[in-house]
Each structure stands twice: as structure tokens, then as C-alpha cells.
CSV table of C-alpha atoms and ligand atoms in Angstrom, one decimal:
chain,number,residue,atom,x,y,z
R,1,MET,CA,0.0,0.0,0.0
R,2,PRO,CA,1.5,3.4,-0.9
R,3,HIS,CA,2.5,5.6,2.0
R,4,SER,CA,-0.1,8.3,1.6
R,5,GLU,CA,-2.9,5.7,1.4
R,6,LEU,CA,-1.6,4.0,4.5
R,7,LYS,CA,-1.4,7.3,6.3
R,8,THR,CA,-5.0,8.1,5.4
R,9,LYS,CA,-6.1,4.7,6.7
R,10,LEU,CA,-4.1,5.1,10.0
R,11,ILE,CA,-5.4,8.6,10.5
R,12,LYS,CA,-9.0,7.3,10.2
R,13,ASN,CA,-8.2,4.7,12.8
R,14,ALA,CA,-6.6,7.2,15.1
R,15,ARG,CA,-9.6,9.5,14.8
R,16,GLN,CA,-11.9,6.7,15.8
R,17,ILE,CA,-9.7,5.6,18.8
R,18,PHE,CA,-9.4,9.2,20.0
R,19,SER,CA,-13.2,9.7,19.9
R,20,ASP,CA,-13.9,6.4,21.5
R,21,ASN,CA,-11.4,7.2,24.3
R,22,THR,CA,-12.7,10.7,24.9
R,23,ILE,CA,-14.1,11.4,28.3
R,24,ARG,CA,-16.0,14.6,29.2
R,25,GLY,CA,-17.8,16.0,32.1
R,26,PHE,CA,-17.8,18.8,34.7
R,27,SER,CA,-15.3,19.0,37.4
R,28,LYS,CA,-16.6,20.4,40.7
R,29,TRP,CA,-13.1,21.0,42.2
R,30,LYS,CA,-12.0,23.0,39.2
R,31,ASN,CA,-15.4,24.4,38.5
R,32,THR,CA,-14.9,23.7,34.8
R,33,GLU,CA,-15.9,21.5,32.0
R,34,PHE,CA,-13.3,18.9,31.0
R,35,LYS,CA,-12.8,16.9,27.9
R,36,PHE,CA,-9.7,14.7,27.2
R,37,ILE,CA,-8.5,11.6,25.4
R,38,ALA,CA,-7.8,8.8,27.9
R,39,PRO,CA,-4.9,6.4,26.9
R,40,SER,CA,-7.4,3.5,26.7
R,41,ASN,CA,-11.1,3.2,27.6
R,42,LYS,CA,-10.4,0.6,30.2
R,43,GLU,CA,-8.6,1.2,33.5
R,44,TYR,CA,-6.5,4.1,32.1
R,45,VAL,CA,-9.5,6.5,32.3
R,46,PHE,CA,-7.6,9.6,33.5
R,47,GLN,CA,-5.6,12.2,31.8
R,48,TRP,CA,-1.8,11.5,31.7
R,49,LEU,CA,0.9,14.1,31.0
R,50,TRP,CA,3.1,12.5,28.3
R,51,ASP,CA,0.2,10.5,26.8
R,52,THR,CA,-1.6,13.8,26.2
R,53,ALA,CA,1.5,15.4,24.6
R,54,PHE,CA,1.8,12.3,22.3
R,55,HIS,CA,-1.9,12.4,21.4
R,56,ALA,CA,-1.6,16.1,20.5
R,57,ILE,CA,1.4,15.3,18.2
R,58,VAL,CA,-0.7,12.8,16.4
R,59,LEU,CA,-3.7,15.1,16.3
R,60,SER,CA,-1.5,17.8,14.7
R,61,HIS,CA,-1.6,15.7,11.5
R,62,PHE,CA,-5.3,16.1,11.1
R,63,ASP,CA,-7.0,18.3,13.7
R,64,THR,CA,-4.9,21.1,15.2
R,65,LYS,CA,-7.8,22.6,17.0
R,66,TRP,CA,-8.4,19.4,18.9
R,67,ALA,CA,-4.6,19.0,19.6
R,68,LYS,CA,-4.6,22.4,21.3
R,69,GLU,CA,-7.8,21.6,23.3
R,70,GLU,CA,-6.1,18.5,24.7
R,71,ILE,CA,-3.1,20.5,25.9
R,72,LEU,CA,-5.2,23.3,27.2
R,73,ASN,CA,-7.4,20.9,29.1
R,74,PHE,CA,-4.3,19.5,30.8
R,75,LEU,CA,-2.9,22.9,31.7
R,76,LYS,CA,-6.1,23.7,33.6
R,77,ALA,CA,-4.7,21.6,36.4
R,78,GLN,CA,-1.3,23.3,36.6
R,79,GLY,CA,-0.3,24.2,40.1
R,80,GLU,CA,0.2,27.8,41.2
R,81,ASP,CA,4.0,27.2,41.2
R,82,GLY,CA,4.1,25.8,37.7
R,83,PHE,CA,4.0,22.1,38.6
R,84,LEU,CA,2.4,19.7,36.1
R,85,PRO,CA,1.2,16.3,37.5
R,86,HIS,CA,1.6,13.0,35.8
R,87,ILE,CA,-2.1,12.3,36.1
R,88,ILE,CA,-5.3,14.4,36.5
R,89,PHE,CA,-8.1,12.4,38.0
R,90,TRP,CA,-10.9,14.2,36.2
R,91,GLY,CA,-14.4,12.7,36.6
R,92,SER,CA,-16.8,11.8,39.3
R,93,LYS,CA,-15.5,8.3,40.1
R,94,LYS,CA,-15.5,8.3,43.9
R,95,ARG,CA,-13.1,5.5,44.4
R,96,LEU,CA,-9.8,5.6,42.6
R,97,PRO,CA,-7.3,2.7,42.1
R,98,HIS,CA,-5.0,2.2,45.2
R,99,TRP,CA,-1.9,3.7,43.4
R,100,ALA,CA,-3.7,7.0,42.9
R,101,TYR,CA,-3.7,7.5,46.6
R,102,ILE,CA,-0.1,6.5,47.1
R,103,GLU,CA,1.2,8.8,44.3
R,104,SER,CA,-0.8,11.8,45.6
R,105,ALA,CA,-0.5,14.1,48.6
R,106,ILE,CA,-2.8,13.1,51.5
R,107,SER,CA,-6.4,13.5,50.4
R,108,ILE,CA,-9.7,11.8,50.7
R,109,ARG,CA,-10.1,12.0,47.0
R,110,PRO,CA,-6.9,13.1,45.1
R,111,ARG,CA,-7.5,15.5,42.2
R,112,THR,CA,-4.1,15.0,40.6
R,113,SER,CA,-1.0,12.9,41.4
R,114,SER,CA,1.9,14.7,43.1
R,115,ILE,CA,4.6,13.4,40.8
R,116,THR,CA,5.3,14.4,37.2
R,117,GLN,CA,6.2,12.7,33.9
R,118,PRO,CA,8.6,13.4,31.0
R,119,PRO,CA,7.9,16.9,29.8
R,120,VAL,CA,7.0,16.2,26.2
R,121,PHE,CA,4.8,19.2,26.0
R,122,GLY,CA,7.4,21.6,24.7
R,123,ILE,CA,8.1,19.3,21.7
R,124,ALA,CA,4.4,18.8,21.1
R,125,VAL,CA,3.6,22.5,21.3
R,126,GLU,CA,6.4,23.3,18.8
R,127,GLU,CA,4.7,20.9,16.3
R,128,ILE,CA,1.3,22.4,16.9
R,129,TYR,CA,1.6,26.0,17.8
R,130,LYS,CA,3.7,27.2,14.9
R,131,ARG,CA,2.2,30.7,15.3
R,132,ASP,CA,-0.1,30.6,18.3
R,133,LYS,CA,1.8,31.0,21.6
R,134,GLU,CA,-1.0,30.5,24.0
R,135,THR,CA,0.7,27.8,26.1
R,136,LEU,CA,4.3,28.9,26.0
R,137,ASP,CA,4.5,30.8,29.3
R,138,LYS,CA,2.7,28.0,31.2
R,139,LEU,CA,5.1,25.4,29.9
R,140,ALA,CA,8.1,27.7,30.7
R,141,ARG,CA,6.8,27.8,34.3
R,142,HIS,CA,6.8,24.1,34.5
R,143,HIS,CA,10.4,23.9,33.3
R,144,LYS,CA,11.3,26.5,35.8
R,145,TRP,CA,9.6,24.4,38.5
R,146,LEU,CA,11.7,21.4,37.5
R,147,ILE,CA,14.9,23.5,37.8
R,148,ASP,CA,13.9,25.0,41.1
R,149,ASN,CA,12.7,21.8,42.7
R,150,ARG,CA,14.6,19.0,41.0
R,151,ASP,CA,18.2,20.1,40.4
R,152,ASN,CA,19.6,20.0,43.9
R,153,ASP,CA,23.2,19.5,42.7
R,154,ASN,CA,22.9,22.3,40.2
R,155,ASP,CA,24.4,20.3,37.3
R,156,GLY,CA,21.5,21.1,35.0
R,157,LEU,CA,20.1,17.5,35.1
R,158,ILE,CA,16.6,16.9,36.5
R,159,SER,CA,16.2,14.3,39.2
R,160,ILE,CA,13.1,12.1,39.4
R,161,ILE,CA,11.7,11.0,42.7
R,162,SER,CA,9.7,8.0,41.7
R,163,PRO,CA,10.0,5.3,39.0
R,164,ASN,CA,6.6,6.3,37.6
R,165,GLU,CA,8.0,9.8,36.8
R,166,SER,CA,10.1,8.2,34.1
R,167,GLY,CA,7.0,7.1,32.3
R,168,MET,CA,8.6,3.6,32.2
R,169,ASP,CA,7.3,2.4,35.5
R,170,GLU,CA,9.0,-0.8,36.4
R,171,LEU,CA,12.1,-0.4,34.2
R,172,PRO,CA,14.9,-2.5,35.8
R,173,VAL,CA,17.0,0.6,36.1
R,174,PHE,CA,15.2,1.5,39.3
R,175,GLN,CA,15.7,-1.9,41.0
R,176,VAL,CA,19.4,-1.7,40.2
R,177,ALA,CA,19.4,1.8,41.8
R,178,ALA,CA,17.6,0.3,44.8
R,179,ASN,CA,20.2,-2.5,45.0
R,180,TYR,CA,17.7,-5.4,44.5
R,181,THR,CA,18.7,-7.6,41.6
R,182,GLY,CA,16.3,-10.4,42.3
R,183,GLN,CA,13.1,-11.2,40.3
R,184,GLN,CA,10.7,-12.1,43.0
R,185,THR,CA,7.4,-10.3,42.2
R,186,THR,CA,6.3,-9.2,45.6
R,187,ARG,CA,9.8,-8.0,46.5
R,188,LEU,CA,9.9,-6.1,43.2
R,189,HIS,CA,6.7,-4.4,44.0
R,190,TYR,CA,7.9,-3.4,47.3
R,191,THR,CA,11.2,-2.2,45.9
R,192,TYR,CA,9.3,0.0,43.4
R,193,ARG,CA,6.8,1.4,45.7
R,194,LYS,CA,8.7,2.0,48.9
R,195,GLY,CA,10.0,5.3,47.7
R,196,ASP,CA,6.5,6.4,46.9
R,197,LEU,CA,5.5,5.6,50.4
R,198,LYS,CA,8.3,7.8,51.8
R,199,ASN,CA,7.4,10.5,49.3
R,200,TYR,CA,3.9,10.5,50.7
R,201,ARG,CA,5.3,10.9,54.2
R,202,TYR,CA,7.3,13.9,53.1
R,203,LYS,CA,4.2,15.3,51.4
R,204,PHE,CA,5.9,15.2,48.0
R,205,ASN,CA,8.3,18.0,49.0
R,206,SER,CA,10.9,17.5,46.3
R,207,LYS,CA,13.7,19.4,48.0
R,208,LYS,CA,13.3,17.4,51.2
R,209,ILE,CA,13.1,14.1,49.3
R,210,LEU,CA,16.2,14.8,47.3
R,211,GLU,CA,18.0,15.9,50.4
R,212,LYS,CA,17.2,12.5,52.0
R,213,ASP,CA,18.6,10.9,48.9
R,214,TYR,CA,16.6,7.6,49.1
R,215,PHE,CA,15.3,8.0,45.5
R,216,ASN,CA,17.1,10.4,43.3
R,217,VAL,CA,17.6,9.4,39.7
R,218,GLU,CA,19.0,11.6,37.0
R,219,GLU,CA,17.1,9.5,34.4
R,220,LEU,CA,18.2,9.4,30.7
R,221,LEU,CA,14.9,9.5,28.9
R,222,PHE,CA,13.3,12.1,31.2
R,223,ASN,CA,16.4,14.4,30.8
R,224,THR,CA,16.6,13.8,27.0
R,225,VAL,CA,13.0,14.9,26.6
R,226,TYR,CA,13.5,17.8,29.0
R,227,ILE,CA,16.5,19.1,27.1
R,228,GLU,CA,14.9,18.9,23.7
R,229,SER,CA,11.6,20.3,25.1
R,230,THR,CA,13.6,23.2,26.5
R,231,ARG,CA,15.1,23.8,23.1
R,232,SER,CA,11.6,23.9,21.6
R,233,LEU,CA,10.6,26.6,24.1
R,234,SER,CA,13.8,28.5,23.2
R,235,ARG,CA,12.9,28.4,19.5
R,236,LEU,CA,9.3,29.4,20.1
R,237,TYR,CA,10.3,32.4,22.2
R,238,LYS,CA,12.7,33.4,19.5
R,239,GLU,CA,9.9,33.4,16.9
R,240,ILE,CA,7.9,35.9,19.0
R,241,ASN,CA,11.0,38.1,19.6
R,242,ARG,CA,11.3,37.4,23.3
R,243,THR,CA,15.1,37.0,23.0
R,244,LYS,CA,15.8,37.1,26.7
R,245,GLU,CA,13.7,34.0,27.4
R,246,SER,CA,14.9,32.4,24.3
R,247,GLU,CA,18.6,32.8,25.3
R,248,GLU,CA,17.8,31.7,28.8
R,249,PHE,CA,16.3,28.4,27.7
R,250,ARG,CA,19.0,27.8,25.1
R,251,LYS,CA,21.6,28.0,27.9
R,252,ILE,CA,19.6,25.8,30.2
R,253,ALA,CA,19.4,23.1,27.5
R,254,GLU,CA,23.0,23.3,26.7
R,255,LYS,CA,24.1,23.0,30.3
R,256,ALA,CA,21.9,19.9,30.9
R,257,GLU,CA,23.0,18.3,27.6
R,258,LYS,CA,26.6,18.7,28.4
R,259,ALA,CA,26.1,17.2,31.9
R,260,LEU,CA,24.2,14.2,30.4
R,261,LEU,CA,26.8,13.5,27.7
R,262,ASP,CA,29.6,13.7,30.2
R,263,LYS,CA,28.2,12.1,33.3
R,264,CYS,CA,25.9,9.3,31.9
R,265,TRP,CA,28.3,7.9,29.3
R,266,ASP,CA,30.1,4.7,30.5
R,267,SER,CA,33.4,4.6,28.7
R,268,LYS,CA,33.9,0.9,29.4
R,269,ASP,CA,30.5,-0.4,28.1
R,270,GLU,CA,30.3,2.5,25.6
R,271,ILE,CA,26.6,3.2,26.4
R,272,PHE,CA,24.6,5.7,28.4
R,273,TYR,CA,23.3,4.8,31.9
R,274,SER,CA,21.1,6.9,34.3
R,275,VAL,CA,22.9,8.0,37.4
R,276,TYR,CA,21.5,7.9,40.9
R,277,SER,CA,22.0,9.3,44.4
R,278,SER,CA,24.1,12.3,45.4
R,279,THR,CA,27.2,10.3,44.6
R,280,GLU,CA,26.0,9.8,41.0
R,281,LYS,CA,26.5,6.1,40.7
R,282,MET,CA,25.6,4.5,37.3
R,283,ALA,CA,22.6,2.2,37.2
R,284,LYS,CA,24.3,-0.3,34.9
R,285,VAL,CA,21.5,-2.0,33.0
R,286,LYS,CA,20.9,-1.5,29.3
R,287,THR,CA,17.3,-0.4,28.5
R,288,ALA,CA,15.6,1.6,25.7
R,289,ALA,CA,16.4,4.7,27.9
R,290,SER,CA,20.0,4.1,27.0
R,291,LEU,CA,19.1,4.8,23.4
R,292,ALA,CA,17.0,7.9,24.2
R,293,PRO,CA,20.0,10.3,24.0
R,294,LEU,CA,19.9,9.7,20.2
R,295,PHE,CA,17.2,12.3,20.3
R,296,LEU,CA,19.7,14.9,21.5
R,297,GLU,CA,20.9,17.4,19.0
R,298,GLY,CA,24.4,17.4,20.6
R,299,LEU,CA,25.1,13.7,20.5
R,300,LYS,CA,28.0,13.5,18.0
R,301,GLY,CA,31.1,11.6,17.0
R,302,SER,CA,32.2,8.4,18.5
R,303,LYS,CA,29.5,8.3,21.2
R,304,LEU,CA,26.8,8.4,18.5
R,305,GLU,CA,28.5,5.8,16.4
R,306,LYS,CA,29.1,3.4,19.2
R,307,LEU,CA,25.6,3.7,20.4
R,308,ILE,CA,24.3,2.7,17.0
R,309,LYS,CA,26.8,0.2,15.8
R,310,LYS,CA,27.7,-1.5,19.1
R,311,HIS,CA,24.2,-1.5,20.7
R,312,LEU,CA,21.2,-0.4,18.6
R,313,LEU,CA,22.1,-2.7,15.7
R,314,ASN,CA,23.3,-5.6,18.0
R,315,GLU,CA,21.1,-8.6,17.7
R,316,ASN,CA,21.9,-9.7,21.2
R,317,GLU,CA,20.8,-6.4,22.6
R,318,PHE,CA,18.3,-4.0,20.9
R,319,TRP,CA,18.1,-5.3,17.3
R,320,THR,CA,15.4,-7.8,17.8
R,321,PRO,CA,12.9,-8.7,14.9
R,322,TYR,CA,10.6,-6.0,16.3
R,323,PRO,CA,12.9,-3.4,17.7
R,324,PHE,CA,13.4,-1.8,20.2
R,325,PRO,CA,12.9,-3.9,23.4
R,326,SER,CA,12.5,-1.9,26.5
R,327,VAL,CA,15.2,-4.0,28.1
R,328,ALA,CA,18.3,-5.2,26.1
R,329,LYS,CA,18.1,-8.9,25.2
R,330,ASP,CA,21.3,-9.9,27.0
R,331,GLU,CA,20.2,-8.4,30.4
R,332,PRO,CA,19.0,-10.9,33.1
R,333,TYR,CA,15.8,-8.7,33.4
R,334,TYR,CA,14.7,-9.2,29.8
R,335,TYR,CA,11.3,-10.7,29.6
R,336,PRO,CA,9.8,-10.4,26.1
R,337,ASN,CA,6.3,-11.7,26.9
R,338,ASP,CA,3.5,-9.9,28.7
R,339,THR,CA,3.7,-9.8,32.5
R,340,PRO,CA,2.7,-13.2,33.8
R,341,LEU,CA,0.7,-11.8,36.7
R,342,TYR,CA,-2.1,-9.9,35.0
R,343,LYS,CA,-3.4,-8.2,38.1
R,344,ILE,CA,-0.1,-7.3,39.6
R,345,LYS,CA,1.4,-5.9,36.5
R,346,LEU,CA,5.1,-5.2,35.9
R,347,LEU,CA,5.6,-3.0,32.9
R,348,TRP,CA,8.7,-2.1,30.8
R,349,ARG,CA,10.6,-5.3,31.3
R,350,GLY,CA,11.3,-6.3,27.7
R,351,PRO,CA,8.4,-5.6,25.3
R,352,THR,CA,8.5,-2.9,22.6
R,353,TRP,CA,6.6,0.3,23.1
R,354,ILE,CA,5.6,2.7,20.3
R,355,SER,CA,6.2,5.8,22.4
R,356,THR,CA,9.9,5.0,23.1
R,357,ASN,CA,10.3,3.8,19.5
R,358,TRP,CA,9.0,7.2,18.4
R,359,LEU,CA,11.8,8.9,20.3
R,360,ILE,CA,14.5,6.6,19.0
R,361,VAL,CA,13.3,6.7,15.4
R,362,LYS,CA,13.2,10.5,15.5
R,363,GLY,CA,16.7,10.5,17.0
R,364,LEU,CA,18.0,8.2,14.2
R,365,ARG,CA,16.6,10.6,11.6
R,366,LYS,CA,18.0,13.7,13.3
R,367,HIS,CA,21.5,12.2,12.8
R,368,GLY,CA,20.9,11.0,9.2
R,369,TYR,CA,20.4,7.3,9.9
R,370,ASN,CA,17.3,7.3,7.7
R,371,SER,CA,17.5,3.8,6.3
R,372,ILE,CA,17.7,2.2,9.8
R,373,ALA,CA,14.8,4.4,10.9
R,374,ASP,CA,12.7,3.4,7.9
R,375,GLY,CA,13.4,-0.3,8.6
R,376,VAL,CA,12.2,0.1,12.2
R,377,VAL,CA,9.0,2.0,11.0
R,378,MET,CA,8.3,-0.9,8.6
R,379,ARG,CA,8.4,-3.4,11.5
R,380,MET,CA,6.2,-1.2,13.6
R,381,ILE,CA,3.6,-0.9,10.7
R,382,GLU,CA,3.7,-4.7,10.5
R,383,MET,CA,2.9,-5.1,14.2
R,384,ILE,CA,0.1,-2.6,14.0
R,385,GLU,CA,-1.4,-4.1,10.9
R,386,LYS,CA,-1.4,-7.5,12.4
R,387,GLU,CA,-2.3,-6.8,16.0
R,388,GLY,CA,-3.9,-3.4,16.1
R,389,PHE,CA,-2.9,-0.4,18.3
R,390,ARG,CA,-1.9,-2.3,21.4
R,391,GLU,CA,-0.3,-1.0,24.6
R,392,TYR,CA,2.9,-2.8,23.8
R,393,TYR,CA,4.3,-5.7,21.7
R,394,ASN,CA,6.6,-8.7,21.9
R,395,PRO,CA,10.0,-7.7,20.5
R,396,GLU,CA,10.6,-11.1,19.0
R,397,THR,CA,7.2,-12.1,17.5
R,398,GLY,CA,5.4,-8.8,17.3
R,399,GLU,CA,2.4,-10.1,19.3
R,400,GLY,CA,0.3,-7.3,20.8
R,401,TYR,CA,-0.4,-7.1,24.6
R,402,ARG,CA,-2.7,-5.6,27.1
R,403,ARG,CA,-5.0,-2.6,26.2
R,404,GLN,CA,-6.5,-2.4,22.7
R,405,ASN,CA,-7.0,0.8,20.8
R,406,PHE,CA,-4.2,2.4,22.8
R,407,GLY,CA,-3.9,6.2,22.2
R,408,TRP,CA,-0.2,6.8,21.8
R,409,SER,CA,0.4,3.8,19.6
R,410,THR,CA,-1.1,6.0,16.8
R,411,LEU,CA,2.3,7.9,17.0
R,412,ILE,CA,3.2,5.8,14.0
R,413,ILE,CA,1.4,8.4,12.0
R,414,ASP,CA,4.0,11.0,13.0
R,415,LEU,CA,6.8,8.7,11.7
R,416,LEU,CA,5.3,8.2,8.2
H,501,GLC,C1,1.6,3.2,32.1
H,501,GLC,C2,2.9,3.7,31.5
H,501,GLC,C3,3.0,5.2,31.5
H,501,GLC,C4,1.8,5.8,30.8
H,501,GLC,C5,0.5,5.2,31.5
H,501,GLC,C6,-0.8,5.6,30.7
H,501,GLC,O1,1.6,3.5,33.5
H,501,GLC,O2,4.0,3.1,32.1
H,501,GLC,O3,4.1,5.7,30.8
H,501,GLC,O4,1.8,7.2,30.9
H,501,GLC,O5,0.5,3.8,31.5
H,501,GLC,O6,-0.7,5.2,29.4
């Protein structure tokens, strides 16, 4: 099928999924109407930060007005201080899932979570708001919030305070950082959630939490997105002749990028790792996040080459039949199938996600590796044609898992 025909067909599907997953109502606590696309119409019935940004990027291909509405709806819940939560619990559902209570400051009925997620909005807004700058100052305030609250060592890199802030919830990086290398499910759950429980006790006060240093990860994907999103803000400010802000954000991005390229590169393994704790130890486990820095403008020379030739194209690591697995194939944590315990789900432990692929493919194209990128897109189309827009896929067989008609899997449209 020619590309344009395929794109038209996929857009038709995306439009359908987005309208089927749309939830609307009236929020008493915000005293406002709300309308948003949920990631899926089962279980994930709230508004998530980076899902919303991804939905908006897809929408920018066929309905810019709707794309803007999604972002504006999300920004309605921005805190006075600029903070953006990872989830907004719109709706009248009285009882929320248990994790909603753990990840939110003490409340009978939380309105938003008290943690954040990768700040993809800058990138989304640059795609959508070519001329209209309605959201720019609000997003700038969120970036300022990140700097003021999450860079306690002042190196330019942002620390996350919970695995879920990475958007890759149970990625093995966080168990390595917590010094538990076992595979026992209950222990794993405890390892992943114990920081959240402490955060709750410290009322999600970022400065205090980072001072205590029990969970402090300068995570690769989060920071890569943050850096490029900051660059988007800088370019947008330039366009409207606000050169002071534009320069300020350009410098912020540069400082953070330099820190990431220096501190997170392991010269022995020749790959990137997230660093954790105030002593900045490396969490040595190869995951899709190790490939995320490909999305950085400033990744050049031998680091770029090694990352691609030694790891991305390595059949024992990331070059599986349906790339890119969330965990490299030669890691002891690699598990390509769906999580065996359906109810107690452990995510991001091997399968391929369309969202992280989007970032890596965009990165490959940025650096001129177009034929590798096109090859990956072909495999992604194959999975989607066969299995539909699933939440994630088996990196070896392409089998689709968990939620159907999953919102951000339509990101394939942005890669065509
Ligand atoms: C899962 C993912 C997270 C995503 C959310 C909603 O928790 O790990 O990244 O935002 O689902 O799709």
C-alpha cells in the first residue's frame, strides 16, 4: 500500500480511537468542563501528561484545534507554582485505584497525582503552535519548576523522585538503583513502591526528598525529553522576539545536555546509563532509555557511532525482529512476553513500546540514519497491521499485549 494511502487509513483509525477514548464532564473541584482523550477506555481512564502530549502530536496531523484543546485541558490543572502532575483524575468516580492514593499528597479523593512525567509538551507544542503561543509561558513555568525543585546539585540535570515519573514504571534501572537484583514479584513491587510511600510521608516535598537521597535518579529519557523540550521553548520564544527568554532556555538546554553527555556515558561499556543518588553512581542496565539520547541534537562523533553500531544494531541487545525492546536482550531482566501476573502488572521489562520507538526513530533521523529508521518503521507498521494499536508488543514475535486501541500507539502516523 502506498505511504499516503496507509497514512490516510491510519489517521482514520486514530480519529476513531481518539473519539472512542474521549471522556468529558464537569469538574466540581476546578469548576470547569473537561474533555480529554484517555490512553485507553479501560482502566486508564484519567488524563496522563506525556500521553496527552503524544496524542496532541498525532492530532496535529489532522486536527490542530483538537490538539490544542487536549493540551489546554491538561494545563487547567497546573499548580500555582508551575508544577504539572503526571495524572489528572478528572471525573466523578468516587473510588480511585489504590496507586492513585499513594502517588498523591494526602487527600480523601486526590485530584491530581503529586509526581510528574517526561515533559514532552514543549516538543508537542512546537509541532502544533507554529504561530499561536498560548501555552508557552505556562510550559516555561513548568520547566522553571523542574529547575527550582529537581536540580539540587545544580548540574542542569533533573532528578526524578519516583520510578513512575520516568513514564517507564518498572524499568529494571530502578531496581538496580535500589540494589535489589532479584526477580521475586512481591519483593519487586515493594522495591518499586517503597520510595512512593516515603514521598507520601514527606508530602511530596521535592527538596526534602532529594536531600534525604533515598530515591534520586537523573534518568536518561526524562532528561533527554526535558533538554529537547527546553530547546523547543527557546525556538518558540525566538519566533515571537522574546530573545531574553529564548537565550535563557537555550543556555539551560546546553548545560543539561553537556552534563548528560559527560556524566551518563560509561566509557567501558560505551553506552549511556542513568545516574542515581548524590554520589551519582551509574545504574548499569541497558534499556531503551540508554538509546534515548539519540534524540539529542548534541550527540555526535564516537558516542553516536558506538551507540548505534555496538548496541542499537546488535542482535543480542536491541536489534530484535521487532525493535526496540524496553530492556536489552542480554540483560537478566529481559522478559519479552506480557507480564505473567495480570493483576499485579510489571511493565517495561522487555516488550516494545511505540512511544519509546518514536523517540529513538526521530533520533536516528536527526542524525541522518534514515534507512535504519525506515526499517524500524516498517516493522512497527507490520505489528500494528497484524495486532492493532496495542499498549505494547513482543519484540521477537510482534504479538500485541494488554490494552487495545491504545492512544499513543497511533504515533506511527508521525513517523510516516
Ligand atoms: C503506564 C505507562 C505510562 C503511561 C500510562 C498511561 O503507566 O508506564 O508511561 O503514561 O501507563 O498510558
